């Protein structure tokens, strides 16, 4: 039996997508500091449903389940909204 884990699959997806988007050409003028990146992730996650799992098999299954056009569109929409909020109201000077 494998080690038990506690993972929010939604968080893993959002963190990866935020990191990817911030390094892309569409958001080259956005701040990429750790504070802004974490704020973006937090805002997006607060608007999305959590998906916690306790095993790697469940994690893999959750990724498959969440990888639908509707879910990806929802996640991307919330990330883009969060990016614009953070860009407009950064918590640093």
Tab-separated table of C-alpha atoms in Angstrom:
chain	number	residue	atom	x	y	z
A	1	UNK	CA	0.000	0.000	0.000
A	2	UNK	CA	1.308	3.457	-0.866
A	3	UNK	CA	1.811	6.360	1.508
A	4	UNK	CA	-1.353	8.350	2.160
A	5	UNK	CA	-1.356	11.871	0.772
A	6	UNK	CA	-3.661	14.853	0.944
A	7	UNK	CA	-3.723	16.820	-2.280
A	8	UNK	CA	-6.068	19.438	-3.698
A	9	UNK	CA	-6.001	18.582	-7.398
A	10	UNK	CA	-7.613	21.913	-8.269
A	11	UNK	CA	-4.693	23.687	-6.593
A	12	UNK	CA	-2.139	21.680	-8.565
A	13	UNK	CA	-3.893	22.523	-11.817
A	14	UNK	CA	-4.269	26.221	-10.995
A	15	UNK	CA	-0.649	26.590	-9.854
A	16	UNK	CA	0.600	25.007	-13.060
A	17	UNK	CA	-1.616	27.085	-15.314
A	18	UNK	CA	-0.834	30.368	-13.537
A	19	UNK	CA	2.890	29.679	-13.830
A	20	UNK	CA	2.475	28.819	-17.520
A	21	UNK	CA	0.320	31.867	-18.311
A	22	UNK	CA	2.626	34.310	-16.544
A	23	UNK	CA	5.514	33.174	-18.725
A	24	UNK	CA	3.520	33.472	-21.953
A	25	UNK	CA	3.400	36.454	-24.308
A	26	UNK	CA	-0.144	37.534	-23.348
A	27	UNK	CA	0.900	38.442	-19.805
A	28	UNK	CA	4.450	39.700	-20.331
A	29	UNK	CA	3.588	43.078	-18.768
A	30	UNK	CA	2.153	41.470	-15.602
A	31	UNK	CA	4.263	41.240	-12.474
A	32	UNK	CA	5.709	37.770	-12.009
A	33	UNK	CA	6.910	38.110	-8.426
A	34	UNK	CA	6.022	35.396	-5.925
A	35	UNK	CA	3.501	37.629	-4.120
A	36	UNK	CA	1.522	38.349	-7.291
A	37	UNK	CA	1.694	34.750	-8.458
A	38	UNK	CA	0.457	33.409	-5.098
A	39	UNK	CA	-2.261	36.075	-4.900
A	40	UNK	CA	-3.451	35.062	-8.366
A	41	UNK	CA	-3.559	31.397	-7.356
A	42	UNK	CA	-5.415	32.211	-4.118
A	43	UNK	CA	-8.050	34.372	-5.822
A	44	UNK	CA	-8.669	31.757	-8.504
A	45	UNK	CA	-8.843	28.911	-5.966
A	46	UNK	CA	-11.357	30.806	-3.831
A	47	UNK	CA	-13.677	30.897	-6.847
A	48	UNK	CA	-13.248	27.228	-7.816
A	49	UNK	CA	-14.413	24.023	-6.145
A	50	UNK	CA	-11.739	22.073	-4.275
A	51	UNK	CA	-11.005	18.482	-5.215
A	52	UNK	CA	-9.069	16.775	-2.403
A	53	UNK	CA	-7.779	13.234	-2.773
A	54	UNK	CA	-5.815	10.892	-0.525
A	55	UNK	CA	-3.973	8.630	-2.955
A	56	UNK	CA	-1.995	8.922	-6.162
A	57	UNK	CA	-4.534	6.748	-7.979
A	58	UNK	CA	-7.344	9.081	-6.904
A	59	UNK	CA	-5.202	12.055	-7.950
A	60	UNK	CA	-4.709	10.620	-11.427
A	61	UNK	CA	-8.419	9.859	-11.717
A	62	UNK	CA	-9.334	13.384	-10.571
A	63	UNK	CA	-7.024	14.884	-13.201
A	64	UNK	CA	-8.762	12.807	-15.883
A	65	UNK	CA	-12.201	13.781	-14.604
A	66	UNK	CA	-11.318	17.477	-14.426
A	67	UNK	CA	-9.731	17.515	-17.889
A	68	UNK	CA	-12.918	18.357	-19.787
A	69	UNK	CA	-13.406	21.409	-22.011
A	70	UNK	CA	-15.984	22.814	-19.584
A	71	UNK	CA	-13.718	22.471	-16.535
A	72	UNK	CA	-10.663	23.829	-18.332
A	73	UNK	CA	-12.699	26.823	-19.531
A	74	UNK	CA	-13.949	27.483	-15.979
A	75	UNK	CA	-10.447	27.244	-14.496
A	76	UNK	CA	-8.930	29.472	-17.191
A	77	UNK	CA	-11.698	32.049	-16.786
A	78	UNK	CA	-11.092	32.301	-13.031
A	79	UNK	CA	-7.318	32.477	-13.468
A	80	UNK	CA	-7.602	35.265	-16.045
A	81	UNK	CA	-9.997	37.159	-13.775
A	82	UNK	CA	-7.568	36.727	-10.872
A	83	UNK	CA	-4.611	37.881	-12.985
A	84	UNK	CA	-6.429	41.097	-13.848
A	85	UNK	CA	-7.417	41.731	-10.213
A	86	UNK	CA	-3.845	41.247	-9.008
A	87	UNK	CA	-2.460	43.355	-11.837
A	88	UNK	CA	-4.830	46.193	-10.938
A	89	UNK	CA	-4.345	45.913	-7.152
A	90	UNK	CA	-0.875	44.465	-6.445
A	91	UNK	CA	0.025	44.093	-2.779
A	92	UNK	CA	3.538	45.462	-3.268
A	93	UNK	CA	5.011	48.789	-4.315
